[in-house]
XYZ file of C-alpha atoms in Angstrom:
695
model
C 33.357 -47.100 89.200
C 35.411 -43.955 89.752
C 36.648 -44.144 86.156
C 33.062 -44.507 84.961
C 32.108 -41.323 86.815
C 34.979 -39.452 85.192
C 34.043 -40.681 81.713
C 30.287 -40.232 82.197
C 30.028 -36.726 80.601
C 32.116 -37.735 77.581
C 30.268 -41.025 77.180
C 26.929 -39.207 77.399
C 27.912 -36.780 74.625
C 29.285 -39.498 72.321
C 26.419 -41.951 72.734
C 23.717 -39.283 72.467
C 25.215 -37.739 69.338
C 25.411 -41.187 67.770
C 21.816 -41.877 68.821
C 20.778 -38.497 67.433
C 22.376 -39.272 64.059
C 20.595 -42.637 63.862
C 17.324 -41.014 64.915
C 17.621 -38.224 62.329
C 18.173 -40.804 59.596
C 15.253 -42.904 60.822
C 12.847 -39.949 60.977
C 13.474 -38.778 57.388
C 10.294 -40.401 56.086
C 8.208 -39.821 59.208
C 6.137 -36.729 60.130
C 7.630 -36.640 63.650
C 9.967 -33.625 64.115
C 13.578 -34.448 64.951
C 13.519 -32.480 68.217
C 10.417 -34.345 69.407
C 12.118 -37.636 68.573
C 15.137 -36.609 70.651
C 12.889 -35.691 73.572
C 11.119 -39.060 73.382
C 14.502 -40.819 73.225
C 15.612 -38.982 76.377
C 12.390 -39.951 78.167
C 12.893 -43.578 77.156
C 16.485 -43.989 78.331
C 15.734 -41.988 81.487
C 12.831 -44.328 82.263
C 15.049 -47.390 81.699
C 17.534 -45.969 84.197
C 14.829 -45.151 86.724
C 13.366 -48.677 86.758
C 16.825 -50.228 87.070
C 17.239 -51.808 83.645
C 20.711 -50.286 83.168
C 22.329 -51.519 86.384
C 24.347 -54.089 84.408
C 25.916 -51.345 82.226
C 27.626 -49.036 84.756
C 29.121 -46.578 82.267
C 25.767 -46.071 80.534
C 23.971 -45.650 83.856
C 26.616 -43.144 85.032
C 26.254 -41.080 81.861
C 22.445 -40.946 82.174
C 22.690 -40.074 85.863
C 25.100 -37.284 84.925
C 22.541 -35.830 82.492
C 19.656 -36.280 84.921
C 21.493 -34.434 87.691
C 22.994 -31.752 85.456
C 23.432 -28.331 86.990
C 20.898 -25.890 85.484
C 23.736 -23.445 84.852
C 25.228 -25.955 82.395
C 22.207 -25.566 80.129
C 22.114 -21.819 80.674
C 25.798 -21.080 80.040
C 26.862 -23.833 77.621
C 23.918 -24.517 75.339
C 21.847 -21.334 75.362
C 24.554 -18.991 73.948
C 25.054 -21.325 70.980
C 21.379 -21.457 70.086
C 20.648 -17.772 70.679
C 23.683 -16.505 68.758
C 23.101 -18.923 65.867
C 19.473 -17.772 65.547
C 20.410 -14.064 65.821
C 23.375 -14.355 63.424
C 21.226 -16.046 60.772
C 18.356 -13.559 61.026
C 17.747 -11.335 58.021
C 18.304 -7.883 59.573
C 15.896 -6.160 57.170
C 13.073 -8.601 57.932
C 13.910 -8.464 61.643
C 13.456 -4.682 61.644
C 10.071 -5.038 59.982
C 8.919 -7.681 62.487
C 10.503 -6.071 65.567
C 7.340 -4.203 66.626
C 5.202 -7.350 66.636
C 7.954 -9.395 68.290
C 8.342 -6.763 71.019
C 4.587 -6.652 71.630
C 4.505 -10.403 72.181
C 7.719 -10.576 74.177
C 7.179 -7.704 76.632
C 3.514 -6.810 77.330
C 2.493 -10.239 76.024
C 4.724 -12.144 78.452
C 3.837 -9.844 81.368
C 0.093 -10.350 80.809
C 0.610 -14.101 80.389
C 2.597 -14.192 83.639
C -0.170 -12.375 85.539
C -2.964 -14.553 84.114
C -1.004 -17.769 84.759
C -0.333 -16.649 88.324
C -4.046 -15.951 88.796
C -4.795 -19.425 87.416
C -2.447 -21.028 89.968
C -3.966 -19.035 92.837
C -7.400 -20.176 91.655
C -6.260 -23.805 91.531
C -4.891 -23.431 95.068
C -8.387 -22.560 96.369
C -9.821 -25.845 95.044
C -6.874 -28.283 95.356
C -5.721 -28.777 98.981
C -2.226 -29.904 97.915
C -1.716 -26.549 96.146
C -3.037 -24.291 98.886
C 0.552 -23.299 99.846
C 0.908 -21.250 96.654
C 1.088 -17.502 97.265
C 1.393 -14.703 94.687
C 5.214 -14.751 94.773
C 5.315 -18.475 93.911
C 2.552 -18.055 91.331
C 4.225 -15.104 89.583
C 7.585 -16.910 89.599
C 5.970 -19.931 87.929
C 4.028 -17.686 85.545
C 7.270 -16.012 84.452
C 9.164 -19.254 83.761
C 6.279 -20.928 81.896
C 4.950 -17.945 79.865
C 7.905 -17.382 77.552
C 8.048 -19.603 74.471
C 11.374 -21.385 74.348
C 13.747 -20.433 71.487
C 15.468 -23.824 71.696
C 12.224 -25.629 70.898
C 10.515 -23.286 68.440
C 13.567 -22.225 66.389
C 14.604 -25.836 65.848
C 11.085 -26.819 64.818
C 10.597 -23.964 62.336
C 13.829 -24.858 60.544
C 12.478 -28.361 60.015
C 9.032 -27.236 58.803
C 10.427 -24.688 56.341
C 7.906 -21.900 56.979
C 8.069 -18.557 55.161
C 11.030 -16.379 56.058
C 8.886 -13.490 57.273
C 6.793 -15.598 59.601
C 9.704 -17.687 60.877
C 11.649 -14.468 61.568
C 8.731 -13.142 63.625
C 8.573 -16.355 65.666
C 12.376 -16.456 65.988
C 12.494 -12.854 67.157
C 9.624 -13.299 69.598
C 11.059 -16.470 71.096
C 14.502 -14.905 71.556
C 13.237 -11.635 73.007
C 10.637 -13.167 75.318
C 13.252 -15.622 76.457
C 15.173 -12.653 77.829
C 11.963 -11.153 79.248
C 11.017 -14.449 80.904
C 14.409 -14.845 82.588
C 14.350 -11.261 83.880
C 10.806 -11.593 85.282
C 11.622 -14.971 86.797
C 14.712 -13.617 88.566
C 12.704 -10.706 90.001
C 10.518 -13.144 91.974
C 13.046 -15.954 92.394
C 15.353 -13.403 94.052
C 13.101 -13.479 97.117
C 14.577 -16.909 97.958
C 18.201 -16.259 97.015
C 20.942 -13.879 98.093
C 19.817 -11.222 95.619
C 16.566 -10.501 97.434
C 13.496 -8.748 96.044
C 13.899 -5.477 94.149
C 12.252 -2.350 95.549
C 11.497 -1.100 92.018
C 10.883 -4.120 89.750
C 9.702 -2.041 86.775
C 12.858 0.099 86.746
C 15.020 -2.999 87.211
C 13.243 -4.741 84.326
C 13.859 -1.815 81.976
C 17.482 -1.523 83.064
C 18.204 -5.234 82.678
C 16.654 -5.449 79.182
C 17.982 -2.120 77.861
C 21.351 -2.773 79.508
C 21.562 -6.162 77.808
C 20.899 -4.640 74.383
C 23.490 -1.895 75.001
C 26.162 -4.310 76.267
C 25.647 -6.682 73.327
C 25.876 -3.877 70.763
C 28.996 -2.324 72.326
C 30.799 -5.668 72.583
C 29.879 -6.394 68.957
C 31.477 -3.101 67.834
C 34.633 -3.899 69.827
C 34.742 -7.369 68.283
C 34.276 -5.976 64.768
C 37.037 -3.406 65.281
C 39.409 -6.100 66.496
C 38.751 -8.559 63.676
C 39.143 -5.703 61.171
C 42.626 -4.989 62.523
C 43.643 -8.668 62.224
C 42.211 -9.049 58.746
C 45.060 -11.271 57.589
C 44.697 -13.923 60.302
C 41.676 -16.123 59.572
C 42.246 -18.451 62.529
C 42.340 -15.525 64.928
C 39.182 -14.003 63.407
C 37.299 -17.277 63.824
C 38.504 -17.701 67.406
C 37.584 -14.138 68.377
C 34.059 -14.473 66.965
C 33.366 -17.747 68.787
C 34.841 -16.576 72.098
C 33.123 -13.182 71.882
C 29.686 -14.800 71.592
C 30.220 -16.739 74.815
C 31.908 -13.853 76.621
C 29.030 -11.526 75.750
C 26.557 -13.842 77.452
C 28.780 -14.472 80.495
C 29.742 -10.816 81.028
C 26.153 -9.586 80.655
C 24.422 -12.336 82.637
C 26.973 -13.058 85.355
C 28.990 -9.876 85.921
C 26.878 -6.928 84.789
C 23.602 -8.586 85.843
C 21.748 -7.575 82.696
C 19.970 -9.903 80.278
C 22.529 -12.207 78.688
C 20.016 -13.349 76.074
C 19.118 -9.815 74.968
C 22.857 -8.976 74.940
C 23.532 -11.972 72.702
C 20.682 -11.036 70.345
C 22.121 -7.516 70.036
C 25.609 -8.934 69.557
C 24.511 -11.417 66.879
C 22.461 -8.907 64.894
C 25.214 -6.256 64.964
C 27.902 -8.716 63.926
C 25.650 -10.094 61.174
C 24.865 -6.643 59.753
C 28.175 -4.819 60.285
C 30.715 -7.600 60.594
C 30.059 -9.968 57.691
C 31.460 -7.547 55.124
C 34.637 -7.066 57.185
C 35.340 -10.767 57.428
C 37.104 -12.726 54.743
C 34.833 -14.978 52.645
C 36.603 -18.030 54.109
C 35.830 -16.800 57.626
C 32.157 -16.208 56.774
C 31.931 -19.715 55.338
C 33.543 -21.224 58.428
C 31.319 -19.204 60.773
C 28.182 -20.382 58.990
C 29.285 -24.025 59.066
C 30.591 -23.883 62.639
C 27.445 -22.377 64.170
C 25.211 -24.687 62.154
C 27.136 -27.705 63.495
C 27.259 -26.281 67.036
C 23.497 -25.608 67.004
C 22.812 -29.149 65.759
C 24.949 -30.661 68.544
C 23.379 -28.383 71.172
C 19.837 -29.216 70.011
C 20.608 -32.930 69.999
C 22.038 -32.936 73.519
C 19.629 -30.487 75.111
C 16.410 -32.245 74.078
C 17.763 -35.603 75.224
C 18.805 -34.029 78.544
C 15.304 -32.552 78.961
C 13.775 -36.000 78.420
C 16.206 -37.664 80.844
C 15.652 -35.018 83.566
C 11.874 -35.393 83.352
C 12.074 -39.209 83.461
C 14.429 -39.279 86.478
C 13.226 -36.386 88.628
C 9.486 -35.956 88.212
C 7.077 -37.524 90.697
C 3.329 -36.975 90.611
C -0.056 -38.139 91.813
C -3.340 -38.447 89.946
C -4.358 -35.054 91.342
C -1.137 -33.544 89.987
C -1.932 -35.033 86.588
C -5.421 -33.520 86.576
C -4.043 -30.107 87.557
C -1.384 -30.389 84.830
C -4.094 -30.881 82.204
C -5.896 -27.787 83.543
C -2.691 -25.709 83.478
C -1.831 -26.929 79.954
C -5.275 -25.953 78.701
C -5.009 -22.668 80.593
C -1.673 -21.550 79.125
C -2.912 -22.330 75.592
C -6.080 -20.316 76.189
C -3.993 -17.472 77.645
C -1.712 -17.558 74.578
C -4.732 -17.332 72.263
C -6.203 -14.524 74.356
C -3.008 -12.445 74.249
C -2.649 -12.752 70.467
C -6.339 -11.863 70.110
C -5.869 -8.749 72.286
C -2.883 -7.495 70.294
C -4.040 -8.694 66.861
C -5.571 -5.318 65.801
C -2.149 -3.696 66.318
C -0.056 -6.568 64.950
C -1.983 -6.893 61.698
C -1.009 -3.289 60.860
C 2.612 -3.390 62.061
C 5.570 -4.295 59.865
C 4.536 -7.010 57.448
C 1.267 -7.421 59.301
C -0.230 -10.651 60.611
C -2.961 -12.687 58.992
C -5.607 -14.684 60.868
C -4.003 -17.918 59.673
C -0.566 -16.842 60.878
C -1.982 -15.768 64.249
C -3.493 -19.254 64.595
C -0.072 -20.854 64.070
C 1.476 -18.322 66.446
C -1.052 -19.273 69.123
C -0.538 -23.015 68.759
C 3.238 -22.740 68.305
C 3.955 -21.488 71.822
C 6.243 -24.387 72.694
C 8.040 -24.675 76.009
C 11.347 -26.491 76.335
C 14.751 -26.564 77.950
C 14.792 -22.980 79.188
C 11.626 -23.286 81.298
C 12.839 -26.607 82.671
C 16.207 -25.044 83.535
C 14.519 -22.361 85.622
C 12.289 -25.008 87.244
C 15.418 -26.972 88.189
C 16.832 -23.822 89.771
C 13.664 -23.668 91.883
C 13.928 -27.372 92.801
C 17.512 -26.872 94.064
C 16.568 -23.860 96.251
C 15.857 -25.301 99.699
C 14.506 -22.030 101.086
C 11.411 -22.706 98.967
C 9.010 -25.218 100.609
C 9.484 -28.769 99.319
C 5.884 -29.228 98.016
C 6.195 -26.031 95.952
C 9.555 -27.123 94.512
C 8.166 -30.522 93.524
C 5.007 -29.036 91.994
C 6.872 -26.358 89.998
C 9.207 -29.002 88.571
C 6.343 -31.389 87.780
C 4.116 -28.759 86.146
C 6.983 -27.313 84.090
C 8.136 -30.776 82.978
C 4.554 -31.691 82.132
C 3.965 -28.535 80.095
C 7.245 -29.117 78.229
C 6.194 -32.723 77.539
C 2.695 -31.817 76.362
C 3.733 -28.894 74.139
C 6.456 -30.986 72.501
C 4.310 -34.085 72.029
C 1.006 -32.378 71.119
C 1.667 -28.856 69.785
C 4.954 -29.638 68.023
C 3.708 -32.808 66.332
C 0.485 -31.205 65.066
C 1.764 -27.799 63.973
C 2.965 -29.196 60.632
C -0.517 -30.585 59.950
C -2.032 -27.238 60.972
C 0.288 -25.345 58.625
C -0.823 -27.517 55.711
C -4.476 -27.291 56.724
C -4.297 -23.493 56.742
C -2.416 -23.411 53.443
C 0.744 -21.851 54.895
C 2.968 -24.744 53.817
C 1.641 -25.077 50.271
C 4.006 -24.542 47.361
C 2.558 -21.916 44.970
C 1.468 -23.310 41.624
C 3.672 -20.758 39.849
C 6.715 -22.097 41.702
C 5.789 -25.659 40.734
C 5.608 -24.583 37.097
C 8.994 -22.866 37.197
C 10.548 -25.797 39.046
C 9.200 -28.035 36.304
C 10.764 -25.770 33.687
C 14.192 -25.898 35.367
C 14.106 -29.679 35.879
C 12.908 -30.189 32.292
C 15.925 -28.240 31.008
C 18.180 -30.288 33.280
C 16.764 -33.535 31.919
C 17.043 -32.408 28.307
C 20.643 -31.264 28.847
C 21.638 -34.599 30.427
C 19.904 -36.516 27.630
C 21.747 -34.491 24.980
C 25.088 -35.014 26.745
C 24.411 -38.771 26.882
C 23.900 -38.808 23.123
C 27.268 -37.081 22.689
C 28.929 -39.660 24.929
C 27.536 -42.481 22.804
C 29.370 -41.044 19.795
C 32.787 -41.221 21.497
C 34.955 -44.050 20.171
C 36.749 -44.542 23.492
C 33.415 -45.414 25.179
C 32.230 -48.066 22.700
C 32.310 -50.861 25.308
C 29.923 -49.033 27.642
C 26.675 -50.724 28.621
C 24.453 -47.760 27.816
C 21.350 -49.396 29.290
C 22.990 -49.115 32.726
C 24.179 -45.537 32.135
C 20.674 -44.460 31.093
C 19.395 -45.483 34.527
C 21.394 -42.588 35.989
C 19.555 -39.921 33.992
C 17.513 -37.508 36.176
C 13.867 -38.425 36.580
C 11.643 -36.989 33.882
C 9.291 -34.421 35.398
C 5.528 -34.456 34.899
C 3.891 -31.185 33.905
C 1.908 -29.769 36.866
C -1.720 -29.691 35.777
C -3.075 -26.696 37.693
C -4.263 -23.184 36.839
C -1.496 -20.601 37.097
C -2.011 -16.855 36.729
C 0.500 -14.932 34.635
C 1.097 -12.363 37.375
C 1.959 -15.162 39.834
C 4.568 -16.564 37.452
C 5.943 -13.081 36.930
C 6.218 -12.475 40.683
C 7.961 -15.807 41.233
C 10.497 -15.158 38.472
C 11.171 -11.705 39.940
C 11.957 -13.284 43.307
C 14.356 -15.730 41.660
C 16.028 -12.867 39.841
C 16.426 -11.006 43.139
C 17.927 -14.110 44.761
C 20.448 -14.321 41.956
C 21.203 -10.604 42.253
C 21.879 -10.878 45.990
C 24.258 -13.777 45.441
C 26.009 -11.940 42.621
C 26.514 -8.783 44.699
C 28.293 -10.831 47.345
C 30.498 -12.366 44.646
C 31.267 -8.931 43.181
C 32.245 -7.676 46.629
C 34.541 -10.623 47.377
C 36.156 -10.222 43.938
C 36.823 -6.530 44.558
C 34.490 -5.210 41.847
C 32.290 -3.278 44.306
C 32.880 -1.967 47.833
C 31.121 -3.063 51.036
C 29.052 0.152 51.140
C 27.896 -0.449 47.577
C 26.898 -4.014 48.366
C 24.877 -2.875 51.371
C 22.974 -0.258 49.324
C 22.242 -2.672 46.487
C 20.990 -5.289 48.939
C 18.805 -2.672 50.650
C 17.100 -2.019 47.301
C 16.532 -5.776 46.909
C 15.031 -5.943 50.409
C 12.435 -3.356 49.438
C 11.549 -5.486 46.416
C 11.175 -8.573 48.621
C 8.715 -6.699 50.820
C 6.278 -6.661 47.875
C 6.637 -10.426 47.208
C 7.782 -9.913 43.636
C 4.711 -7.854 42.683
C 6.783 -4.695 42.250
C 8.545 -4.118 38.871
C 12.287 -4.770 38.951
C 12.924 -1.230 37.737
C 10.933 0.310 40.590
C 13.726 0.718 43.155
C 13.235 4.310 44.154
C 15.902 6.890 43.456
C 18.938 4.785 44.367
C 21.291 7.432 42.965
C 19.665 10.266 44.895
C 22.496 10.402 47.453
C 24.891 11.366 44.655
C 23.102 14.613 43.870
C 25.058 17.527 45.315
C 23.090 18.862 48.327
C 22.242 22.560 48.448
C 23.988 22.961 51.827
C 27.290 21.849 50.254
C 26.854 24.355 47.437
C 26.226 27.069 50.040
C 29.323 26.117 52.061
C 31.590 26.656 49.073
C 30.911 30.394 49.233
C 32.277 30.789 52.787
C 35.946 29.936 52.316
C 38.438 27.877 50.396
C 38.672 25.490 53.385
C 34.941 24.716 53.295
C 35.067 24.343 49.543
C 37.904 21.812 49.804
C 36.092 19.895 52.567
C 32.859 19.854 50.547
C 34.686 18.571 47.461
C 36.230 15.728 49.460
C 32.848 14.826 51.000
C 31.071 14.836 47.652
C 33.852 13.007 45.843
C 33.266 10.006 48.123
C 29.621 9.990 47.113
C 30.473 10.030 43.405
C 32.861 7.098 43.859
C 30.178 5.150 45.737
C 27.623 6.032 43.058
C 29.909 4.776 40.288
C 30.441 1.494 42.147
C 26.702 1.148 42.618
C 25.947 1.769 38.939
C 28.605 -0.698 37.755
C 27.383 -3.367 40.166
C 23.782 -2.826 39.077
C 24.690 -3.116 35.377
C 26.601 -6.376 35.899
C 23.758 -7.858 37.955
C 21.079 -6.819 35.428
C 22.979 -8.398 32.549
C 23.080 -11.656 34.522
C 19.358 -11.272 35.235
C 18.697 -11.024 31.499
C 20.502 -14.336 31.066
C 18.260 -15.895 33.720
C 15.114 -14.668 31.974
C 16.434 -16.052 28.696
C 17.024 -19.412 30.395
C 13.375 -19.502 31.421
C 12.445 -18.495 27.901
C 14.413 -21.400 26.418
C 11.930 -23.796 28.011
C 9.042 -24.456 25.639
C 6.554 -24.545 28.539
C 7.298 -21.077 29.794
C 8.020 -19.372 26.486
C 4.801 -20.457 24.783
C 2.373 -19.746 27.634
C 4.069 -16.778 29.264
C 6.023 -15.116 26.483
C 4.507 -11.694 27.218
C 5.435 -12.085 30.896
C 9.097 -12.702 30.041
C 9.100 -9.778 27.613
C 7.877 -7.417 30.336
C 10.607 -8.645 32.687
C 13.229 -8.011 30.006
C 11.931 -4.455 29.632
C 12.164 -3.889 33.403
C 15.745 -5.168 33.521
C 16.839 -3.095 30.518
C 15.424 0.028 32.197
C 17.764 -0.604 35.138
C 20.734 -0.996 32.789
C 19.854 2.208 30.912
C 19.400 4.136 34.138
C 22.764 3.021 35.548
C 24.552 3.649 32.245
C 23.114 7.163 32.004
C 24.290 7.890 35.546
C 27.848 6.787 34.725
C 27.834 8.936 31.582
C 26.571 11.923 33.575
C 29.243 11.758 36.305
C 31.997 11.151 33.732
C 31.052 14.476 32.108
C 30.107 16.542 35.183
C 32.727 15.183 37.616
C 35.651 13.862 35.531
C 38.154 13.849 38.417
C 35.873 11.857 40.737
C 34.957 9.531 37.877
C 38.611 8.900 37.118
C 39.373 8.084 40.764
C 36.359 5.745 40.994
C 37.483 3.786 37.928
C 41.071 3.713 39.206
C 40.045 2.334 42.591
C 37.923 -0.318 40.939
C 40.835 -1.347 38.711
C 43.133 -1.639 41.736
C 40.633 -3.837 43.587
C 40.215 -6.085 40.555
C 43.989 -6.332 40.068
C 44.521 -7.384 43.678
C 41.580 -9.775 43.543
C 43.072 -11.469 40.482
C 46.415 -11.772 42.287
C 44.674 -13.438 45.234
C 43.048 -15.979 42.909
C 46.446 -16.782 41.422
C 47.911 -17.310 44.896
C 45.086 -19.736 45.696
C 45.751 -21.594 42.426
C 49.468 -21.855 43.209
C 48.649 -23.262 46.641
C 46.260 -25.874 45.205
C 48.848 -26.869 42.592
C 51.483 -27.356 45.299
C 53.763 -24.632 43.955
C 53.698 -22.812 47.312
C 52.988 -23.992 50.866
C 50.041 -22.997 53.043
C 52.305 -20.724 55.131
C 53.737 -19.028 52.046
C 50.233 -18.498 50.640
C 49.034 -16.936 53.913
C 52.034 -14.621 54.023
C 51.428 -13.518 50.428
C 47.704 -12.972 51.075
C 48.499 -10.915 54.189
C 50.869 -8.717 52.206
C 48.212 -8.384 49.510
C 45.677 -7.393 52.190
C 47.905 -4.523 53.303
C 48.014 -3.242 49.744
C 44.245 -3.723 49.426
C 43.600 -1.531 52.472
C 45.382 1.324 50.730
C 42.548 1.431 48.196
C 40.281 2.852 50.909
C 42.694 5.491 52.210
C 41.767 9.085 51.447
C 42.661 10.167 47.959
C 46.032 8.664 47.323
C 45.161 8.741 43.628
C 45.167 11.687 41.308
C 46.579 14.255 43.759
């Protein structure tokens, strides 16, 4: 039995991950979300344990008991950092900035108002239900704080499954992460009355300090992490280790030692690392980071929803009166959520990307509660200075709200999305998808004909081979407007551009600063949903024009003139990189448009649309080419250095590719390849030192 207790945590993890894998496979063709299935699975096995059906399997019973009696801090410190950092790291920083105002409105004043209204609801219930008459405002506000914040664990996982638009999912992601931090801070303000921390004399000031302090700590630790990984650029294993450890340490240091919001700190850390750090990491490290956090988030989601189900099944006791009150509280928090979004809707519809009525409906119904609220309720249930009836009722109500939002809201939100038309695939996208798949089918069919002509394959049973051809697509019979097709093709072109800029950066053709500026121009295009011409990117070369203040400084002294020349020379080099990157990307975009044009469907019905896109792309090429010609004439020295630096980067990039080829061919060992790449990295860094060329 003692051995079983020691193995219980490991057995729980292994069995639940295996069960999660089987469940995910089984739910592929069912409308039930994976996270809801995990929760139901946890409820089921927890119920089996509670009624004594697992007594004959001691190791299984021990593992379920371990999960059911898990310390709340385990969820807070082990699982939450994974899910928060993964969500923050994957956020599109540009979209996040645009949605930050709306997310902040919902996560600060929205949560505070929800907390107050929920507390008032509980006080009202206490006047009618004798078993709840022990609730005072401190208990009510504490419960209101832990139940008002939507849970990032639940909502982020669900949105990834439903595949909602990036703008809307970013808003919900941002709100759920930020109000998670707000909810914890508000909860601790009132929960502190029954712990060693006590009640704060100035809760408003403490709230501001904890939230702002969390953001500051996360950002500062991210900068320290980025500086460190930049200095160890040659050691991929060390870079990966530092990134993973830093995410956890940020949460622990902020939450446990500095007593500021660990969640807000982790959001700041993840966003800063995503925006500033990606370009300083090696491509292999970025790939590993993406795969590692995706796997870690999957494991955390799988375990945490099963644990939530098990805890509810083992620990919750209730009466019929409790059940009736739960239904009232569930209805109340949904009405409060709708009321808050209604109050702030006039502001939110004008902020950032705005908010439509349909999106606000989904936002109202998508206020799921999950592991985080239950974790705080468990903290209450383990605090014996709180009266026992209050502890039991807080745990029951929280568990009930989690159960109802996951089984009702989460299972119906997909239907609601489709009903409101937010999950529909645009007809223009269907047409273009048909065009791509038609070309794929025709290419495979042509290749099959070539195979049939090969003498070495005469014995092939071609009737069997033909069964492996891709399925022939059916033309989508629906009205499609030309401007919709044009917008959709523009978005695909922008996607290809973004991918190409990353490739150009990793191959040394453009610098990190150039890549960031080119992507910023793409972001502005995305904001218009493809309705803005590809050549309308503002004056992207404006920063290269010599400012009047620099011209004025040259008249003061030779020192100022030299400093101004150095400052401006950097701008010319960056401008050259930008122009070259833009030209390469636009030439690839022309190829993409021509690929669409090669399909009979698109070329015959939308030939004028494709011609206009070609004109837009050629304008970008002409503009960039003219800029290069201008700087080569007006600033020959800067132009020469820019071209020289580019040539050096390309030379070193080619050498790195050769080293990778030698390693794959077995001509050199892994250790030798790493040593050669490290030495190459030292030479590469010299490209960015100040003016070693042309002195």
